[in-house]
Every structure is written in C-alpha cells, then in structure tokens.
Amino acid sequence: MSEVFSVSKIFGEDVFNDTVMKERLPKKVYEELRKVIDEGAELSVGLADVVANAMKDWAIEKGATHYTHWFQPLTGVTAEKHDSFISAPKSDGKILMEFSGKELIKGEPDASSFPSGGLRATFEARGYTAWDCTSPAFVKRDATGAILCIPTAFCSYTGEALDKKTPLLRSMEAINIQALRILRLFGNTTSKRVIPSVGPEQEYFLVDREKYLKRKDLIFTGRTLFGAMPPKGQELEDHYFGSIRERIGAYMKDLNEELWRLGVSAKTQHNEVAPAQHELAPIYAQANIAVDHNQITMETMKKVAGRHGMVCLLHEKPFAGVNGSGKHNNWSITTDDGINLLDPGKTPHENKQFLLVLTAIMKAVDVHADLLREAAANPGNDHRLGANEAPPAIISMFLGAQLQDVLGQLINTGDATSSIKAGKLKTGVSTLPDFRKDATDRNRTSPFAFTGNKFEFRMVGSSDSVASPNVVLNTIVAEAFCDIADELEKAEDLDIAVHDLIKKLATEHQRIVFNGNGYADEWVEEAELRGLPNIKTMVDAIPALTTKKAVNLFEKFGVFTEAELQSRAEVQYEAYAKAINIEARAMTDIAGKQIIPAVIKATTQLAESINAVTAACGDADVSVQQELLAETSVLLSETKVALAKLQDVTAEAAKKEEGKERAVYFKDVVKPAMEELRSPVDKLEMLVDKDLWPMPSYGDLIFEV
C-alpha cells in the first residue's frame, strides 16, 4: 500500500527554519541568533561562523553543491550568483566543503549592470549583499542542481540601497517604532514589536507552450500585441471559480507541493474571471518574508509550467478584451504577542485604539495617495487600472457600512454610541443552516478596502514585486502614527485627547472614503470634486517619488535618501521607455515579417482564384470575392502606412533625452502609433484564412490549454 501524501511532512522541508536551527545549533548560539532576529541585536562574526557551518551541513545533506546570496535588485525580479562550497584542493588533491560566517553575512556581486538610476556609474562595480537573517534560507532545486539560497539585501559601495529589500526592512522598522508609541499610550507594556503582515494574492495565465512559441509578441513582451477577440470571451462568467481542468489541476498540484517544500503557505487556488486565468493565495507572513515568498512563487509558477508543457504569463494584460491580472496586497499590522491593530472587535465604536489606528491610516492614504498610486505603477498595469476589471486609477478607501456609520456618528454628533450589528443570513431553505453574516459587505471596485481585520490594496500588478507598495504603506502609516504620538504624548487628559483626535482625523480625511461603485463614471466626477488625484499612467505617477513631501517623508524615517528616490524615479522612467520600445520593435518585426507577407499571400491567392473563375466562366458572380479582396487590400494598405509611422516614431524616440522626456514621448507618441497599427491587423485576422494567418489566435491560446 502506497504511503498517503502528507502536507505536514513536506512543508518547509527545504527551509532552514526555526525548527532546523533549534535542532542543529548549540542552545546558546540558537538563543543569540533568535535575539538577533527578534530584537535586531548585532550579529557577531563568531555567531555567524557557527550558523554558516550548520547551514552548510544541512544544505549538503539536501544535495546542495552551491550557495547564493539571493537578492532583489531594481529589475523587479531576483538575482543570484552561485559559489560552490568546495575549498582549494589540498596537497593530496582532495577538497573540503566549507562555508564561513563571513561568506554568510556578506557577498560581493557586480553592481555595475543592475539599474541604479545614476547612483552608480558603469565603472563603479562594487556592491554588497547582506544577509537578512529574519527571512530563512532555503534550498532551491532546478536544472543547475540544489542551491542554498540566502535572502539578502543589496547596497552599493557607498551605502545606497540598490534593491527592493533594504527599503522594506527600513520601513518595517519605522512602523514598528511608531506603532509601539501608540500602544504604550494605551497602556500596552508587553508587546515588544509591531510587524506588518502581508498576504499577496497572485493571478496568472497559463497557455500551451507550443502555441506560445509561435507568438513572438508573447515571447518578447509577455503580452499579445495583436489579436482579435474570439466568438466567446468571459461574458458567460463560466470560468470564474469553475471546475478546474485536469491539465491545470495537475499543474496546481505540482506547484503546491514545490511551494510547500519551500515553506510558502499556498492555501487557495481557483479559476479566475478570464479564460485560462487562475489565482493562488498564501496565508499571511511577515512583510519581508511575504515578499520573498511571492518572488519564489512567481519563479516556481514559471518553472512548473514548463514541466507541464505550458507557459505561465504574469503580465498584467496578456490578452486584450478579457480581464488582466493583478496582485491583491492584503496588509495588516500585528504585535509579536498576537494583537492585530486592525481588529475592530465586536463593538468598534468603543474600541478607541482601533479607531485611532483606522483614522491614522485614513490620513496616511489621503495625504500620500499619489505615492500609493506610484507604488502600483508599471507599464502593464496601465492597461488595466480604471477598466472594469481592476480598481480605478483614483485612490480611495472602502470602510464598509459599519465603520462608515461609526465615523459618521463621530463627525456629525461628536460621539459614537453604537455599531451596526452583524445579522443572520436566512437562505429560505430548511435544510440549510442560518448563519451569522458580516456586518459589512465587500467592495471589489475599491483600490484600498477594509476587509474585516486588514486592508486589501488591490492595484498592484501581477508581475510586480510587492515590496514597493508595502514600503509605502509602512512608511506613510509610520508618519501618521508619529504625528499622533507627538500630539498625544503631550496631552493632559489622554482619553479626551484621543477622542478629539479621532474625530478630527475622521473629519479632515473623510474625502478619501468611498463605499460606492469605483467603476462608475460618476465616481470620476465626484473624486475630482473631492480633490482626489486621478493618475492614469505610470509616467504620470513617477513624479510622486521626488516631491518635497515624499523626500521629507522618507528621509525622516530613514527609508530612502533623496538620492535614492531620484534614482528610483530614473529607473522607473527608463523601465517604461525600454518596455514600450521593445513592444514597438516587436510589433514592427511581426507586422513586417509575418503579417504583411501572410496577407499578401492571401490576397494573391484570392486574386488568382477570381481570375481563374472568370476565365472558366466569364459570367460567374465573383462580387463577394472582389469585395473581400478590396476590403483586405485597403486594410493591408492601412497596415503598411501604420507600420511605417511606428518605425519612424520609434526611431525618433532614441533622440530624446533619457529619463522623463523619453518616457513621455513613448507614452504620448509611440503607444498611440502602436494602437494605429494594431487596429487594421486585428481586422485582417478576421478576414484572412486561418491556415494562412501566421500565429495562433486568441481562441487557440485561451481556450485550448
């Protein structure tokens, strides 16, 4: 009889987690390391030597031959340089497997070729990786073998952050310090740390690999640059939460098992709205670990898809006309002893600590809406934000009926005396149980929604790291907490001061709260009247990084220097320009080398057919063929003109100054030219014989997986 599969047996088996450390480290060393992890104490080289040796022995037992400092540069993906454990051969020709504390703590990858936004010149190559001991090391298995991956931060020789991890850790420390000030005001003397927790839901598409390889646009850009809609899209809504097909189910099973072995708590899986679209959601984890896990998840999704003859697409909009993919960033703040600061309790109107935290977050989101919007900005997300599939580009908060009512009481009367109670859901079916329902409905159109004991930031793109949005969330809330603590610590009567401050914050920042339909045109008009920014594109969002307000915020809490902010803005402009340039060049390549030749072949065959019929039977009616030939020829001519224009404007882009000027040009000139080329090509796809069309159709890609 075969052994029954057990998740509990395999979960975390490839992770150097607390259980492994407790087993393999001397008790005193383990306790010292826990102090470093939990309290931020200094890590000594002697301690690191013992940990490194134990980590090496454990990894070798797992089959590892190499180790790598696994880091997250500003490319948005992960980076790694592998070094083997072998030492220099001895005189007898034998080698030892060694790994020192120094090698564990610090690495030195080349920093010159990663994006730095001007922080580093090409000739300034030195950069350092530093061990993030709060995120456990793990063994990753792929074609190169088993590799010990050590999560690290990445900074330049002169100390600037060149990665996503370093600012995240800084922001976590900022919110920890300021949140503890709030807790101490309420008499909490036991909690030692406040930790932001994150649960990022990951949406993705799966397509057949053989079909993918016939689509140069997918290969080069991750999305389809041409493509007519099939007869059926998502209008029947039958794919959402539908029965999972066998091939997809086998993929999900393998994906879960790999993630569980790596300590990623993959929990939820289902079909999403669009055909061929799916979602995976984990259980919450400490913010930096959640970010690491999401990177692991995206890498593993792609790797496992290959084994199943498929390709995993993480682009925000791989197919026009159907829903794109996002990544809902569920964010909360919890103490080390288990207190969730966003838990309203059964009577939120009486929970002053919760209401103070809630109104502080209202202030943070209202004051820094532009920064939150920028944190979700990438070229792919421009295709979905504001469409009826994702939140609008306008930042607002959904609080729900219960909290809206409590705040309304405070604003209008000065006191909140009641909370809307949760009722019972009566189904009207005697065999189904009545059950308690939440006091508040949910709102899927809100970009920043309160969902019971957390906020769900729904604007993040599916391909993005979740580090940036959490850096912003942690820092803007830390600022709000700091302002509140500064005021309350001077109060003579704390109870009265807290009450008055909650009312003041709720009143001053109520404009950010919107519980209605975020997709409605009326909301765009109302948001403008409220003075809320509507930042529609990535290029328009980037300037938020370098405003005086942003510089003051991030420098005050030591999260970014002004130079680091300037560099990130430059990296963003450059990333946008490069992405659109690649798309434009891919379009010209495909149109010129595949589509136009295919259409010429089709029109030639059609013309020859007309001539043959006319020659054989002079009075035959060939008007339909002639009309089709004429229509196709007109569209072919439009395609050729649009192609020439796109080639011209793309070439002109190279003459623009690097940075903002070039990015703006790509947004305002090149992207419209791309749409002009796509329009006739998509019409041609509906006229040309499928056997002659040079690439798989949307129907082939999203319905034949």
XYZ file of C-alpha atoms in Angstrom:
705
model
C 0.000 0.000 0.000
C 1.468 3.382 -1.035
C 2.137 5.973 1.614
C -0.556 8.632 1.982
C 0.643 12.083 0.925
C 1.027 14.437 3.887
C 1.421 18.198 3.565
C 2.617 18.429 7.166
C 5.520 16.082 6.415
C 6.844 18.009 3.430
C 6.028 21.572 4.496
C 9.219 23.571 4.909
C 11.482 20.551 4.386
C 13.784 22.640 2.165
C 13.873 25.631 4.540
C 16.473 26.385 7.202
C 13.677 27.397 9.548
C 13.396 27.780 13.299
C 12.867 24.059 13.864
C 16.031 23.192 11.933
C 18.032 25.897 13.701
C 16.884 24.657 17.090
C 17.937 21.116 16.190
C 21.309 21.933 14.641
C 22.646 24.899 16.579
C 24.073 24.816 20.109
C 21.448 26.120 22.513
C 23.389 29.294 23.333
C 24.026 30.038 19.655
C 20.359 29.446 18.834
C 19.259 31.829 21.589
C 21.714 34.507 20.423
C 20.513 34.155 16.835
C 16.879 34.410 17.947
C 17.757 37.615 19.746
C 19.259 38.996 16.542
C 16.149 38.002 14.585
C 13.548 39.120 17.130
C 15.175 42.204 18.626
C 17.614 43.381 15.997
C 20.694 42.718 18.136
C 24.104 42.858 16.444
C 25.305 39.719 14.687
C 28.878 38.763 15.554
C 31.223 37.002 13.145
C 31.735 34.206 15.661
C 27.999 33.553 15.836
C 27.779 33.702 12.038
C 30.549 31.099 11.695
C 28.618 28.548 13.741
C 25.372 29.270 11.880
C 27.115 29.101 8.496
C 28.657 25.723 9.241
C 25.327 24.274 10.380
C 23.563 25.765 7.366
C 26.179 24.308 5.022
C 25.943 20.810 6.527
C 22.142 20.912 6.320
C 22.198 22.114 2.697
C 24.740 19.473 1.639
C 22.508 16.793 3.144
C 19.793 18.193 0.878
C 22.086 17.706 -2.114
C 23.314 21.292 -2.400
C 26.695 21.905 -4.010
C 26.494 25.706 -4.254
C 25.187 28.649 -2.290
C 23.988 32.038 -3.448
C 23.102 35.376 -1.938
C 19.547 35.647 -3.297
C 18.586 39.305 -3.715
C 16.039 41.564 -5.375
C 17.589 44.330 -7.500
C 15.572 47.113 -9.094
C 14.811 44.912 -12.104
C 11.777 43.614 -10.177
C 12.979 40.008 -10.364
C 15.511 38.133 -8.260
C 19.240 37.761 -8.849
C 21.775 35.158 -7.782
C 25.444 34.290 -8.264
C 26.345 30.702 -7.367
C 29.504 29.732 -5.480
C 30.317 26.141 -4.640
C 31.177 25.023 -1.127
C 34.462 23.491 -2.276
C 37.750 24.837 -0.941
C 41.100 24.921 -2.739
C 42.442 21.369 -3.297
C 44.872 20.083 -0.664
C 48.298 18.659 -1.491
C 46.722 15.219 -1.730
C 44.274 16.523 -4.327
C 41.224 16.322 -2.054
C 38.906 19.200 -1.192
C 36.822 20.242 1.782
C 33.306 21.649 1.740
C 33.487 24.992 3.552
C 31.227 27.941 4.248
C 32.260 30.705 6.658
C 30.350 33.259 8.655
C 31.911 35.991 6.538
C 30.559 34.341 3.389
C 27.146 34.029 5.014
C 26.956 37.638 6.168
C 28.384 39.390 3.109
C 28.581 38.789 -0.617
C 30.019 40.941 -3.383
C 28.171 40.720 -6.690
C 28.944 43.126 -9.502
C 26.727 46.208 -9.056
C 27.517 47.928 -12.341
C 24.984 46.265 -14.619
C 21.902 46.479 -12.410
C 19.595 49.503 -12.681
C 20.753 52.244 -10.309
C 19.235 55.407 -11.747
C 22.576 57.192 -11.661
C 23.615 56.102 -8.170
C 26.443 54.067 -9.679
C 28.464 54.667 -12.836
C 29.355 51.714 -15.067
C 32.944 51.718 -13.872
C 31.810 51.668 -10.212
C 31.237 47.961 -9.967
C 31.398 47.116 -6.290
C 28.166 46.248 -4.484
C 27.406 44.216 -1.369
C 24.745 41.737 -0.366
C 23.954 41.477 3.343
C 22.203 38.504 4.978
C 18.600 39.147 6.005
C 18.533 36.715 8.924
C 14.827 37.409 9.536
C 13.957 35.591 6.300
C 15.005 31.910 6.361
C 17.450 30.418 3.876
C 16.148 27.678 1.591
C 17.332 25.093 -0.917
C 16.086 25.636 -4.458
C 16.174 22.789 -6.969
C 16.380 23.256 -10.731
C 18.489 22.146 -13.688
C 21.635 23.514 -12.013
C 21.098 21.195 -9.049
C 20.280 22.089 -5.448
C 21.332 25.609 -4.431
C 21.359 27.057 -0.911
C 19.618 30.441 -1.301
C 20.347 33.037 1.376
C 17.908 36.000 1.300
C 19.902 39.225 1.320
C 19.734 42.978 0.926
C 21.776 44.639 -1.832
C 23.503 48.009 -1.486
C 26.219 49.987 -3.225
C 29.802 50.506 -2.082
C 28.743 53.939 -0.846
C 25.783 52.600 1.120
C 22.762 53.384 -1.083
C 20.035 50.773 -1.413
C 20.105 49.173 -4.866
C 17.288 46.737 -4.193
C 13.705 46.258 -3.043
C 14.551 44.505 0.246
C 16.609 47.186 2.035
C 13.918 49.922 1.959
C 11.323 47.347 3.007
C 13.306 46.401 6.101
C 13.824 50.085 6.881
C 10.090 50.780 6.552
C 9.248 47.825 8.811
C 11.497 49.284 11.479
C 9.869 52.702 11.062
C 6.320 51.445 11.559
C 7.454 49.247 14.447
C 8.915 52.197 16.374
C 5.949 54.490 15.792
C 3.259 51.848 16.398
C 4.850 50.960 19.737
C 4.490 54.601 20.749
C 0.747 54.335 20.101
C 0.465 51.080 22.051
C 2.343 52.497 25.025
C -0.145 55.387 25.169
C -2.908 52.817 25.612
C -1.036 51.101 28.429
C 0.430 48.187 26.488
C 3.821 47.477 28.054
C 4.173 43.847 26.970
C 4.300 43.971 23.174
C 7.915 44.308 22.003
C 7.475 44.614 18.268
C 4.796 45.572 15.757
C 5.144 43.690 12.496
C 3.413 44.409 9.181
C 1.956 41.209 7.744
C 1.197 40.652 4.072
C -0.733 38.106 2.052
C -0.350 38.726 -1.713
C -2.907 37.004 -3.947
C -1.268 36.064 -7.247
C -3.201 35.983 -10.530
C -1.719 34.385 -13.655
C -2.490 32.912 -17.073
C -1.468 29.512 -18.423
C -1.069 28.870 -22.155
C 0.150 25.907 -24.161
C 3.900 26.110 -24.762
C 3.799 25.047 -28.427
C 1.301 27.800 -29.210
C 3.268 30.295 -27.118
C 6.412 29.627 -29.158
C 4.509 30.642 -32.300
C 3.728 34.066 -30.819
C 6.764 36.354 -30.960
C 4.843 39.050 -29.101
C 4.353 36.780 -26.086
C 7.992 35.689 -26.212
C 9.403 39.229 -26.417
C 6.937 41.184 -24.269
C 4.786 38.811 -22.219
C 1.598 40.074 -23.862
C -0.164 39.806 -27.210
C 0.410 42.911 -29.328
C -2.088 41.753 -31.958
C -5.181 39.613 -31.644
C -8.863 39.676 -32.499
C -11.380 38.577 -29.897
C -12.767 35.046 -30.315
C -16.555 34.484 -30.523
C -16.585 33.790 -26.808
C -14.624 35.605 -24.127
C -15.584 35.811 -20.452
C -19.132 37.086 -20.922
C -20.781 33.882 -19.662
C -18.717 34.106 -16.445
C -18.468 30.322 -16.500
C -14.722 30.128 -15.932
C -14.704 32.046 -12.631
C -14.474 29.515 -9.787
C -15.363 26.850 -12.340
C -14.276 23.243 -12.286
C -10.510 23.030 -12.712
C -9.463 21.108 -15.824
C -7.260 18.038 -15.493
C -4.166 19.580 -17.051
C -4.450 22.688 -14.896
C -5.179 20.624 -11.797
C -2.019 18.563 -12.339
C -0.041 21.812 -12.636
C -1.577 23.240 -9.457
C -0.821 20.042 -7.553
C 2.871 20.127 -8.508
C 3.056 23.857 -7.846
C 1.606 23.490 -4.362
C 3.986 20.694 -3.436
C 7.049 22.663 -4.544
C 5.883 25.767 -2.701
C 5.062 23.840 0.466
C 8.541 22.318 0.481
C 9.926 25.860 0.279
C 7.824 26.979 3.235
C 5.353 29.007 1.164
C 1.913 28.516 2.690
C -0.020 28.263 -0.586
C -3.626 27.945 0.528
C -6.206 28.977 -2.064
C -6.384 28.044 -5.753
C -9.152 28.680 -8.267
C -10.035 29.698 -11.799
C -10.222 33.464 -12.237
C -12.584 35.517 -14.417
C -10.857 35.278 -17.797
C -10.443 32.002 -19.683
C -7.011 30.469 -18.935
C -6.651 32.734 -15.875
C -6.110 31.414 -12.344
C -5.187 32.556 -8.854
C -3.073 31.343 -5.946
C -3.219 32.929 -2.491
C -0.994 32.219 0.529
C -1.520 32.624 4.256
C -0.164 35.847 5.725
C 3.509 36.202 6.598
C 5.807 38.886 7.966
C 6.173 41.511 5.229
C 9.755 40.788 4.129
C 9.136 37.035 4.210
C 5.896 37.506 2.256
C 7.810 39.479 -0.384
C 10.444 36.730 -0.608
C 7.733 34.088 -0.819
C 5.913 35.921 -3.591
C 9.125 36.075 -5.637
C 9.612 32.358 -5.011
C 6.004 31.765 -6.049
C 6.362 33.592 -9.363
C 9.628 31.797 -10.184
C 8.143 28.427 -9.262
C 4.986 29.065 -11.300
C 7.074 29.571 -14.419
C 9.316 26.579 -13.751
C 6.479 24.138 -13.041
C 4.507 25.332 -16.074
C 7.402 24.295 -18.303
C 7.273 20.743 -16.948
C 3.606 20.550 -17.935
C 4.117 21.811 -21.482
C 2.721 25.230 -20.614
C 3.913 28.784 -20.061
C 2.863 30.914 -17.095
C 2.121 34.517 -18.103
C 2.418 37.072 -15.302
C 1.921 40.172 -17.461
C -0.905 42.413 -16.267
C -2.694 42.320 -19.635
C -1.590 39.436 -21.842
C -4.864 39.492 -23.807
C -6.957 42.487 -24.826
C -10.690 42.207 -24.270
C -10.566 39.940 -21.223
C -9.587 40.600 -17.645
C -5.951 41.189 -16.862
C -4.099 40.038 -13.767
C -3.394 41.835 -10.519
C -1.971 41.012 -7.146
C -4.100 41.968 -4.149
C -1.798 43.043 -1.338
C -3.532 42.197 1.951
C -1.827 44.260 4.668
C -2.209 44.299 8.428
C -0.116 45.191 11.492
C 0.238 42.777 14.390
C 2.251 42.697 17.596
C 4.735 39.981 18.437
C 2.264 38.707 21.039
C -0.622 38.381 18.601
C -2.593 41.639 18.800
C -3.950 42.734 15.417
C -4.129 46.537 15.451
C -6.737 46.394 12.678
C -9.173 44.156 14.573
C -12.255 46.320 15.319
C -13.739 43.860 17.814
C -17.474 43.331 18.224
C -18.140 46.956 19.208
C -15.811 49.132 17.131
C -17.461 52.342 18.364
C -15.998 51.571 21.813
C -12.579 50.484 20.552
C -10.628 53.745 20.730
C -7.289 52.171 19.893
C -8.709 50.665 16.710
C -10.458 53.888 15.711
C -7.252 55.849 16.240
C -5.296 53.402 14.074
C -8.055 53.452 11.447
C -8.188 57.246 11.209
C -4.389 57.383 11.150
C -4.468 55.151 8.066
C -7.173 57.382 6.555
C -4.813 60.312 6.988
C -1.860 58.392 5.543
C -3.742 57.284 2.431
C -5.305 60.702 1.868
C -2.069 62.660 2.243
C 0.019 60.224 0.195
C -2.461 58.904 -2.379
C -0.005 59.805 -5.132
C 2.729 57.629 -3.588
C 0.391 54.646 -3.268
C -0.613 55.033 -6.908
C 3.051 55.173 -7.926
C 3.789 52.033 -5.906
C 1.399 50.131 -8.199
C 2.698 51.664 -11.423
C 4.256 49.609 -14.181
C 3.775 49.545 -17.965
C 1.486 46.516 -17.855
C -0.764 47.984 -15.189
C -1.576 50.943 -17.437
C -3.724 48.517 -19.458
C -5.949 47.509 -16.560
C -6.238 50.234 -13.902
C -9.512 52.031 -14.464
C -11.033 49.310 -16.628
C -13.971 47.237 -15.405
C -11.661 44.566 -14.065
C -9.454 46.456 -11.631
C -9.741 49.420 -9.285
C -9.790 52.855 -10.890
C -6.615 54.900 -11.010
C -8.153 57.041 -8.246
C -7.065 56.098 -4.728
C -9.933 55.792 -2.257
C -10.734 53.721 0.833
C -13.668 51.387 1.391
C -14.598 51.035 5.061
C -17.992 49.366 4.824
C -21.320 50.278 6.364
C -20.390 49.531 9.975
C -17.247 51.655 10.185
C -18.709 54.341 7.949
C -21.613 54.613 10.382
C -19.311 54.849 13.414
C -17.218 57.581 11.808
C -20.369 59.371 10.681
C -21.593 59.477 14.259
C -18.277 60.923 15.401
C -18.177 63.527 12.655
C -21.811 64.607 12.935
C -22.532 64.356 16.672
C -19.114 64.179 18.284
C -19.752 60.745 19.797
C -20.184 57.211 18.508
C -22.680 55.343 20.655
C -23.429 52.229 18.602
C -22.168 49.865 15.911
C -24.227 48.153 13.245
C -24.590 44.555 14.343
C -23.965 41.528 12.206
C -27.196 39.796 11.310
C -28.145 36.297 10.289
C -28.272 35.144 6.719
C -31.541 33.327 6.100
C -31.450 31.232 2.954
C -35.109 30.249 2.977
C -34.140 26.585 2.634
C -34.997 24.463 5.682
C -32.088 22.074 5.197
C -29.518 24.857 5.013
C -28.336 26.424 8.250
C -28.848 30.091 9.004
C -25.511 31.624 9.864
C -24.043 34.830 11.129
C -23.002 37.193 8.359
C -20.507 40.025 8.482
C -21.703 43.455 9.471
C -20.357 44.851 6.190
C -20.404 43.789 2.561
C -17.221 43.789 0.457
C -16.374 46.111 -2.443
C -14.260 44.676 -5.254
C -14.040 48.044 -7.051
C -12.157 49.792 -4.245
C -8.376 50.094 -4.552
C -7.886 50.121 -0.770
C -10.581 48.206 1.048
C -11.021 47.268 4.699
C -11.966 43.595 4.811
C -12.532 42.756 8.469
C -9.090 42.951 10.081
C -6.832 44.082 7.227
C -6.658 46.389 4.251
C -6.588 44.991 0.739
C -4.562 47.137 -1.681
C -5.932 45.875 -4.979
C -3.976 47.957 -7.505
C -0.678 46.049 -7.560
C 0.245 44.463 -10.893
C 0.594 40.703 -11.199
C 4.225 40.803 -12.387
C 5.401 43.292 -9.768
C 7.280 42.732 -6.550
C 5.043 43.568 -3.597
C 7.977 45.237 -1.857
C 7.306 48.762 -3.156
C 3.638 49.030 -2.114
C 4.490 47.739 1.344
C 7.401 50.153 1.692
C 4.951 52.969 1.002
C 2.199 51.597 3.253
C 4.555 51.035 6.166
C 6.159 54.468 5.864
C 3.065 56.616 5.363
C 1.340 54.919 8.302
C 4.501 55.317 10.401
C 4.336 59.059 9.690
C 0.670 59.241 10.714
C 1.422 57.297 13.924
C 4.350 59.604 14.639
C 2.229 62.739 14.265
C -0.443 61.251 16.517
C 2.035 60.134 19.164
C 3.718 63.547 19.158
C 0.370 65.156 19.925
C -0.981 62.649 22.428
C 2.215 62.299 24.431
C 1.784 65.957 25.419
C -1.915 65.636 26.314
C -3.037 66.351 29.865
C -6.176 64.178 29.567
C -5.391 61.288 27.248
C -8.970 59.994 26.898
C -10.324 63.364 25.804
C -7.344 63.968 23.532
C -7.766 60.567 21.836
C -11.495 61.142 21.331
C -10.973 64.600 19.868
C -8.139 63.456 17.629
C -10.161 60.555 16.190
C -12.991 62.965 15.364
C -10.540 65.491 13.873
C -8.803 62.925 11.657
C -12.100 61.397 10.503
C -13.461 64.833 9.619
C -10.352 66.109 7.838
C -9.822 62.971 5.772
C -13.366 61.714 5.115
C -12.971 62.631 1.421
C -10.764 59.555 0.925
C -13.595 57.208 1.988
C -15.819 55.943 -0.818
C -18.046 52.894 -0.441
C -19.732 53.049 -3.842
C -19.008 51.726 -7.321
C -15.454 52.633 -8.227
C -16.095 51.691 -11.858
C -18.834 54.286 -12.363
C -18.199 57.407 -14.431
C -19.945 59.396 -11.715
C -17.173 58.475 -9.280
C -14.553 60.050 -11.539
C -16.502 63.294 -11.446
C -17.102 63.099 -7.696
C -13.452 62.288 -6.975
C -12.427 65.391 -8.906
C -14.805 67.491 -6.807
C -13.285 65.953 -3.672
C -9.809 66.888 -4.864
C -8.572 63.293 -5.165
C -5.860 62.713 -7.777
C -6.656 60.628 -10.860
C -3.226 59.495 -12.082
C -3.900 57.427 -15.176
C -0.471 56.234 -16.307
C 2.844 55.081 -14.909
C 4.656 58.053 -16.427
C 2.245 60.449 -14.733
C 2.710 58.630 -11.408
C 6.513 58.632 -11.233
C 6.929 62.312 -10.193
C 5.285 61.471 -6.845
C 8.573 59.853 -5.799
C 10.549 63.075 -5.837
C 8.159 65.705 -4.470
C 9.298 67.663 -1.439
C 6.565 65.898 0.521
C 7.900 62.450 -0.442
C 11.535 63.352 0.229
C 10.666 64.706 3.680
C 8.616 61.604 4.476
C 11.186 59.003 3.503
C 14.212 60.845 4.852
C 12.516 61.463 8.205
C 12.125 57.729 8.774
C 15.383 56.667 7.142
C 13.677 54.638 4.405
C 15.101 56.469 1.372
C 17.534 59.311 0.904
C 16.703 61.966 -1.668
C 19.359 60.468 -3.935
C 17.760 57.018 -3.643
C 14.362 58.476 -4.538
C 15.778 60.323 -7.525
C 17.458 57.126 -8.662
C 14.242 55.142 -8.436
C 12.384 57.721 -10.465
C 15.052 57.459 -13.170
C 14.892 53.659 -13.053
C 11.104 53.822 -13.475
C 11.276 56.198 -16.453
C 13.934 54.025 -18.049
C 11.976 50.823 -17.419
C 8.857 52.301 -19.018
C 10.723 53.545 -22.089
C 12.503 50.231 -22.554
C 9.283 48.208 -22.182
C 7.370 50.251 -24.757
C 10.392 50.311 -27.087
C 10.582 46.521 -27.013
C 6.847 46.281 -27.682
C 7.040 48.725 -30.595
C 10.011 46.933 -32.145
C 8.290 43.586 -31.686
C 5.189 44.933 -33.445
C 7.200 46.189 -36.411
C 9.059 42.888 -36.619
C 5.888 40.789 -36.514
C 3.923 43.039 -38.860
C 6.740 43.331 -41.371
C 7.990 39.753 -41.381
C 4.860 37.723 -40.637
C 1.572 39.546 -41.027
C 2.069 41.584 -44.196
C 3.625 38.629 -46.095
C 0.763 36.388 -44.951
C -1.862 38.898 -46.097
C -0.095 39.409 -49.439
C -0.140 35.654 -49.922
C -3.840 35.542 -49.052
C -4.760 38.382 -51.427
C -2.638 36.895 -54.187
C -4.400 33.545 -53.845
C -7.771 35.286 -53.789
C -6.959 37.329 -56.883
C -5.755 34.215 -58.709
C -8.962 32.451 -57.715
C -11.082 35.312 -59.080
C -9.161 35.276 -62.352
C -9.471 31.503 -62.638
C -13.240 31.570 -62.081
C -13.681 34.437 -64.517
C -11.567 32.648 -67.130
C -13.502 29.426 -66.723
C -16.917 31.021 -66.590
C -16.984 34.637 -67.701
C -20.477 35.371 -66.394
C -19.855 33.902 -62.891
C -20.699 36.191 -59.986
C -17.424 36.919 -58.177
C -18.624 40.089 -56.448
C -18.179 38.601 -52.957
C -14.588 37.632 -53.690
C -13.924 41.043 -55.203
C -15.394 42.844 -52.186
C -13.313 40.691 -49.858
C -10.211 41.355 -51.913
C -10.876 45.081 -51.903
C -11.525 45.196 -48.150
C -8.413 43.153 -47.407
C -6.299 45.282 -49.709
C -7.477 48.500 -48.026
C -6.621 47.112 -44.594
C -3.272 45.883 -45.905
C -2.522 49.385 -47.138
C -3.527 50.855 -43.752
C -1.259 48.333 -42.059
C 1.690 49.309 -44.254
C 1.158 53.025 -43.540
C 0.776 52.447 -39.794
C 3.864 50.235 -39.784
C 5.949 52.935 -41.435
C 4.707 55.509 -38.937
C 5.515 53.272 -35.973
C 9.010 52.648 -37.327
C 9.565 56.385 -37.729
C 8.348 57.419 -34.269
C 10.231 54.577 -32.597
C 13.452 55.678 -34.288
C 12.769 59.254 -33.207
C 12.451 58.142 -29.567
C 16.157 57.327 -29.421
C 16.900 61.024 -29.997
C 15.012 62.048 -26.861
C 16.893 62.640 -23.641
C 16.992 59.559 -21.436
C 14.658 59.652 -18.474
C 11.382 61.553 -18.250
C 11.490 63.129 -21.735
C 11.915 59.773 -23.472
C 9.287 58.056 -21.303
C 6.751 60.812 -22.010
C 7.441 60.510 -25.741
C 6.829 56.761 -25.659
C 3.558 57.325 -23.784
C 2.241 60.182 -25.906
C 3.574 59.297 -29.368
C 4.744 55.694 -29.665
C 1.877 53.993 -27.820
C -0.823 55.661 -29.977
C 1.125 54.634 -33.076
C 1.131 51.056 -31.790
C -2.658 51.159 -31.467
C -2.930 52.532 -35.013
C -1.005 49.507 -36.293
C -2.937 47.006 -34.234
C -6.356 48.169 -35.426
C -6.139 47.105 -39.109
C -4.173 43.961 -38.257
C -6.860 42.699 -35.882
C -9.467 43.299 -38.584
C -7.349 41.429 -41.100
C -7.202 38.420 -38.785
C -10.988 38.110 -39.171
C -10.731 38.139 -42.994
C -7.682 36.017 -43.754
C -7.903 32.226 -43.954
C -6.892 30.781 -40.560
C -4.467 28.405 -42.261
C -2.624 31.404 -43.695
C -2.618 33.521 -40.533
C 0.934 33.312 -39.121
C 0.169 32.862 -35.419
C -2.283 31.146 -33.060
C -5.442 33.121 -32.375
C -6.846 34.219 -29.011
C -9.229 31.281 -29.199
C -6.306 28.888 -29.672
C -4.414 30.390 -26.734
C -7.048 30.838 -24.042
C -9.491 28.019 -24.770
C -7.106 25.235 -25.804
C -4.888 24.874 -22.742
